[in-house]
Amino acid sequence: KAGDTLAVGTSGSFPASAVAVLCAATELGLNTKVIASYGSSMYGATRVEFNIVTMLRLLQEKGISLPTVDELVFIKSTQREEE
C-alpha cells in the first residue's frame, strides 16, 4: 500500500524492467530504495558512459517521475574471460 517501502535490486542488463518497476512503484506511492549495478551482461546498458544509473538520472532530468537511485552501488566487472 502507499507509503510501504520497496527495495529494488537491478542491473544494467534489464534497463526497461528497472524503469517499469520504478514507474509502477512511483505510481503506487511506494517509498522505493534502489540498489543498481553499473554493469550489465551482454545486453542492456553495456556502454560504460551510458549505464543504468545514468539512464535513470537522465529520465528524471527529462521529467519522468522516478525514485532517486541510492548511492550504494555494486560495480560489476565488464571484463570477460577469454575462451
CSV table of N, CA and C in Angstrom, one decimal:
chain,number,residue,atom,x,y,z
A,1,LYS,N,0.8,-1.2,0.0
A,1,LYS,CA,0.0,0.0,0.0
A,1,LYS,C,0.9,1.2,0.0
A,2,ALA,N,0.3,2.3,-0.3
A,2,ALA,CA,1.1,3.6,-0.4
A,2,ALA,C,1.8,3.8,0.9
A,3,GLY,N,3.0,4.3,0.8
A,3,GLY,CA,3.9,4.5,2.0
A,3,GLY,C,4.7,3.4,2.4
A,4,ASP,N,4.4,2.1,1.9
A,4,ASP,CA,5.3,1.0,2.2
A,4,ASP,C,6.6,1.2,1.5
A,5,THR,N,7.6,0.5,2.0
A,5,THR,CA,9.0,0.5,1.4
A,5,THR,C,9.2,-0.7,0.5
A,6,LEU,N,9.8,-0.4,-0.7
A,6,LEU,CA,10.1,-1.5,-1.6
A,6,LEU,C,11.6,-1.4,-2.0
A,7,ALA,N,12.3,-2.4,-1.8
A,7,ALA,CA,13.7,-2.5,-2.2
A,7,ALA,C,13.8,-3.0,-3.6
A,8,VAL,N,14.5,-2.3,-4.5
A,8,VAL,CA,14.7,-2.8,-5.9
A,8,VAL,C,16.1,-3.0,-6.1
A,9,GLY,N,16.5,-4.2,-6.4
A,9,GLY,CA,17.9,-4.5,-6.9
A,9,GLY,C,17.8,-4.7,-8.4
A,10,THR,N,18.7,-4.0,-9.1
A,10,THR,CA,18.7,-4.1,-10.5
A,10,THR,C,20.1,-3.9,-11.1
A,11,SER,N,20.2,-4.2,-12.4
A,11,SER,CA,21.4,-4.1,-13.1
A,11,SER,C,21.2,-3.5,-14.4
A,12,GLY,N,22.3,-3.2,-15.1
A,12,GLY,CA,22.1,-2.7,-16.5
A,12,GLY,C,21.7,-3.7,-17.5
A,13,SER,N,21.6,-4.9,-17.1
A,13,SER,CA,21.2,-6.0,-18.1
A,13,SER,C,19.7,-5.8,-18.5
A,14,PHE,N,18.9,-5.3,-17.7
A,14,PHE,CA,17.5,-5.1,-18.0
A,14,PHE,C,17.0,-3.7,-17.7
A,15,PRO,N,17.4,-2.7,-18.4
A,15,PRO,CA,17.1,-1.3,-18.1
A,15,PRO,C,15.6,-1.1,-18.2
A,16,ALA,N,14.9,-1.7,-19.2
A,16,ALA,CA,13.5,-1.4,-19.3
A,16,ALA,C,12.7,-2.0,-18.2
A,17,SER,N,13.1,-3.1,-17.7
A,17,SER,CA,12.5,-3.7,-16.5
A,17,SER,C,12.6,-2.8,-15.3
A,18,ALA,N,13.8,-2.3,-15.1
A,18,ALA,CA,14.0,-1.4,-14.0
A,18,ALA,C,13.1,-0.2,-14.0
A,19,VAL,N,13.1,0.4,-15.2
A,19,VAL,CA,12.2,1.6,-15.4
A,19,VAL,C,10.8,1.3,-15.2
A,20,ALA,N,10.3,0.1,-15.6
A,20,ALA,CA,8.9,-0.3,-15.4
A,20,ALA,C,8.6,-0.5,-14.0
A,21,VAL,N,9.5,-1.1,-13.2
A,21,VAL,CA,9.2,-1.4,-11.8
A,21,VAL,C,9.2,0.0,-11.1
A,22,LEU,N,10.2,0.8,-11.4
A,22,LEU,CA,10.2,2.1,-10.7
A,22,LEU,C,9.0,3.0,-11.0
A,23,CYS,N,8.6,3.0,-12.2
A,23,CYS,CA,7.4,3.8,-12.6
A,23,CYS,C,6.2,3.3,-11.8
A,24,ALA,N,6.0,1.9,-11.8
A,24,ALA,CA,4.9,1.3,-11.1
A,24,ALA,C,5.0,1.7,-9.6
A,25,ALA,N,6.1,1.6,-9.0
A,25,ALA,CA,6.3,1.9,-7.6
A,25,ALA,C,6.0,3.4,-7.3
A,26,THR,N,6.4,4.2,-8.2
A,26,THR,CA,6.1,5.7,-8.0
A,26,THR,C,4.6,5.9,-8.1
A,27,GLU,N,4.0,5.3,-9.0
A,27,GLU,CA,2.5,5.4,-9.2
A,27,GLU,C,1.7,4.9,-8.0
A,28,LEU,N,2.2,3.9,-7.4
A,28,LEU,CA,1.6,3.3,-6.2
A,28,LEU,C,1.9,4.0,-4.9
A,29,GLY,N,2.8,5.0,-5.0
A,29,GLY,CA,3.1,5.8,-3.8
A,29,GLY,C,4.1,5.0,-2.9
A,30,LEU,N,4.9,4.1,-3.4
A,30,LEU,CA,5.8,3.4,-2.5
A,30,LEU,C,7.1,4.2,-2.2
A,31,ASN,N,7.6,3.9,-1.1
A,31,ASN,CA,8.9,4.5,-0.7
A,31,ASN,C,10.0,3.5,-1.3
A,32,THR,N,10.6,3.9,-2.3
A,32,THR,CA,11.5,2.9,-3.0
A,32,THR,C,13.0,3.2,-2.8
A,33,LYS,N,13.7,2.1,-2.5
A,33,LYS,CA,15.1,2.2,-2.3
A,33,LYS,C,15.7,1.3,-3.4
A,34,VAL,N,16.6,2.0,-4.2
A,34,VAL,CA,17.2,1.3,-5.4
A,34,VAL,C,18.6,1.1,-5.1
A,35,ILE,N,19.0,-0.2,-5.4
A,35,ILE,CA,20.5,-0.5,-5.5
A,35,ILE,C,20.7,-1.0,-6.9
A,36,ALA,N,21.6,-0.3,-7.6
A,36,ALA,CA,21.8,-0.6,-9.0
A,36,ALA,C,23.2,-1.0,-9.3
A,37,SER,N,23.5,-2.0,-10.1
A,37,SER,CA,24.8,-2.3,-10.6
A,37,SER,C,25.1,-1.5,-11.8
A,38,TYR,N,26.3,-0.9,-11.8
A,38,TYR,CA,26.6,-0.1,-13.0
A,38,TYR,C,26.8,-1.0,-14.2
A,39,GLY,N,27.2,-2.2,-14.0
A,39,GLY,CA,27.5,-3.2,-15.1
A,39,GLY,C,26.3,-3.9,-15.7
A,40,SER,N,26.5,-4.6,-16.7
A,40,SER,CA,25.5,-5.4,-17.3
A,40,SER,C,26.2,-6.6,-18.0
A,41,SER,N,25.4,-7.5,-18.4
A,41,SER,CA,25.9,-8.7,-19.1
A,41,SER,C,26.2,-8.3,-20.6
A,42,MET,N,25.7,-9.2,-21.5
A,42,MET,CA,26.0,-8.9,-22.9
A,42,MET,C,24.9,-8.0,-23.5
A,43,TYR,N,23.8,-7.7,-22.8
A,43,TYR,CA,22.7,-6.9,-23.3
A,43,TYR,C,22.3,-5.8,-22.3
A,44,GLY,N,21.6,-4.8,-22.8
A,44,GLY,CA,21.2,-3.8,-21.9
A,44,GLY,C,22.1,-2.6,-22.0
A,45,ALA,N,22.4,-2.1,-20.8
A,45,ALA,CA,23.3,-0.9,-20.7
A,45,ALA,C,24.7,-1.3,-20.7
A,46,THR,N,25.2,-1.7,-21.8
A,46,THR,CA,26.6,-2.2,-21.9
A,46,THR,C,27.6,-1.1,-22.2
A,47,ARG,N,27.2,0.1,-22.5
A,47,ARG,CA,28.2,1.2,-22.7
A,47,ARG,C,28.5,1.8,-21.4
A,48,VAL,N,29.8,1.9,-21.0
A,48,VAL,CA,30.2,2.4,-19.8
A,48,VAL,C,29.7,3.8,-19.5
A,49,GLU,N,29.7,4.6,-20.5
A,49,GLU,CA,29.2,6.0,-20.4
A,49,GLU,C,27.7,6.2,-20.3
A,50,PHE,N,27.0,5.1,-20.6
A,50,PHE,CA,25.5,5.1,-20.5
A,50,PHE,C,25.0,3.9,-19.8
A,51,ASN,N,25.3,3.9,-18.5
A,51,ASN,CA,24.9,2.8,-17.6
A,51,ASN,C,23.5,3.0,-17.1
A,52,ILE,N,23.1,2.0,-16.3
A,52,ILE,CA,21.7,2.1,-15.8
A,52,ILE,C,21.5,3.3,-14.9
A,53,VAL,N,22.5,3.7,-14.1
A,53,VAL,CA,22.3,4.8,-13.2
A,53,VAL,C,22.2,6.1,-14.0
A,54,THR,N,23.0,6.2,-15.0
A,54,THR,CA,22.9,7.4,-15.9
A,54,THR,C,21.6,7.4,-16.6
A,55,MET,N,21.1,6.3,-17.1
A,55,MET,CA,19.8,6.2,-17.7
A,55,MET,C,18.7,6.7,-16.8
A,56,LEU,N,18.7,6.2,-15.6
A,56,LEU,CA,17.6,6.6,-14.6
A,56,LEU,C,17.7,8.1,-14.3
A,57,ARG,N,18.9,8.6,-14.1
A,57,ARG,CA,19.0,10.1,-13.8
A,57,ARG,C,18.6,10.9,-15.0
A,58,LEU,N,18.9,10.5,-16.2
A,58,LEU,CA,18.5,11.2,-17.4
A,58,LEU,C,17.0,11.3,-17.5
A,59,LEU,N,16.4,10.2,-17.3
A,59,LEU,CA,14.9,10.1,-17.3
A,59,LEU,C,14.3,11.1,-16.3
A,60,GLN,N,14.9,11.2,-15.1
A,60,GLN,CA,14.5,12.1,-14.1
A,60,GLN,C,14.6,13.5,-14.5
A,61,GLU,N,15.8,13.8,-15.2
A,61,GLU,CA,16.0,15.2,-15.7
A,61,GLU,C,15.0,15.6,-16.8
A,62,LYS,N,14.5,14.6,-17.5
A,62,LYS,CA,13.5,14.8,-18.6
A,62,LYS,C,12.1,14.9,-18.0
A,63,GLY,N,11.9,14.8,-16.7
A,63,GLY,CA,10.6,14.9,-16.1
A,63,GLY,C,9.9,13.6,-15.8
A,64,ILE,N,10.5,12.5,-16.0
A,64,ILE,CA,9.9,11.2,-15.7
A,64,ILE,C,10.0,11.1,-14.2
A,65,SER,N,8.9,10.8,-13.5
A,65,SER,CA,8.9,10.7,-12.1
A,65,SER,C,9.4,9.4,-11.6
A,66,LEU,N,10.6,9.3,-11.2
A,66,LEU,CA,11.2,8.1,-10.7
A,66,LEU,C,11.9,8.3,-9.3
A,67,PRO,N,12.0,7.3,-8.5
A,67,PRO,CA,12.7,7.5,-7.2
A,67,PRO,C,14.2,7.7,-7.5
A,68,THR,N,14.8,8.4,-6.5
A,68,THR,CA,16.2,8.6,-6.6
A,68,THR,C,17.0,7.3,-6.4
A,69,VAL,N,18.0,7.1,-7.2
A,69,VAL,CA,18.9,5.9,-7.1
A,69,VAL,C,19.8,6.2,-5.9
A,70,ASP,N,19.8,5.3,-5.0
A,70,ASP,CA,20.7,5.4,-3.8
A,70,ASP,C,22.2,5.3,-4.3
A,71,GLU,N,23.0,5.9,-3.5
A,71,GLU,CA,24.4,5.9,-3.9
A,71,GLU,C,25.2,4.6,-3.6
A,72,LEU,N,24.5,3.7,-2.9
A,72,LEU,CA,25.1,2.4,-2.7
A,72,LEU,C,25.0,1.6,-4.0
A,73,VAL,N,26.1,1.4,-4.6
A,73,VAL,CA,26.1,0.7,-5.9
A,73,VAL,C,27.1,-0.3,-6.0
A,74,PHE,N,26.8,-1.5,-6.5
A,74,PHE,CA,27.8,-2.6,-6.7
A,74,PHE,C,28.3,-2.4,-8.1
A,75,ILE,N,29.6,-2.5,-8.2
A,75,ILE,CA,30.3,-2.4,-9.5
A,75,ILE,C,30.6,-3.7,-10.0
A,76,LYS,N,30.1,-4.1,-11.2
A,76,LYS,CA,30.3,-5.4,-11.8
A,76,LYS,C,31.4,-5.3,-12.8
A,77,SER,N,32.3,-6.2,-12.9
A,77,SER,CA,33.4,-6.2,-13.9
A,77,SER,C,32.8,-6.4,-15.3
A,78,THR,N,33.4,-5.6,-16.2
A,78,THR,CA,32.9,-5.8,-17.6
A,78,THR,C,33.9,-6.6,-18.4
A,79,GLN,N,35.0,-7.1,-17.7
A,79,GLN,CA,35.9,-8.0,-18.4
A,79,GLN,C,35.4,-9.4,-18.5
A,80,ARG,N,35.6,-10.0,-19.6
A,80,ARG,CA,35.1,-11.3,-19.8
A,80,ARG,C,36.3,-12.3,-19.9
A,81,GLU,N,36.1,-13.5,-19.4
A,81,GLU,CA,37.2,-14.4,-19.5
A,81,GLU,C,37.4,-14.8,-21.0
A,82,GLU,N,38.7,-15.0,-21.3
A,82,GLU,CA,39.0,-15.4,-22.7
A,82,GLU,C,38.6,-16.9,-22.9
A,83,GLU,N,38.1,-17.2,-24.0
A,83,GLU,CA,37.7,-18.6,-24.2
A,83,GLU,C,38.8,-19.4,-24.8
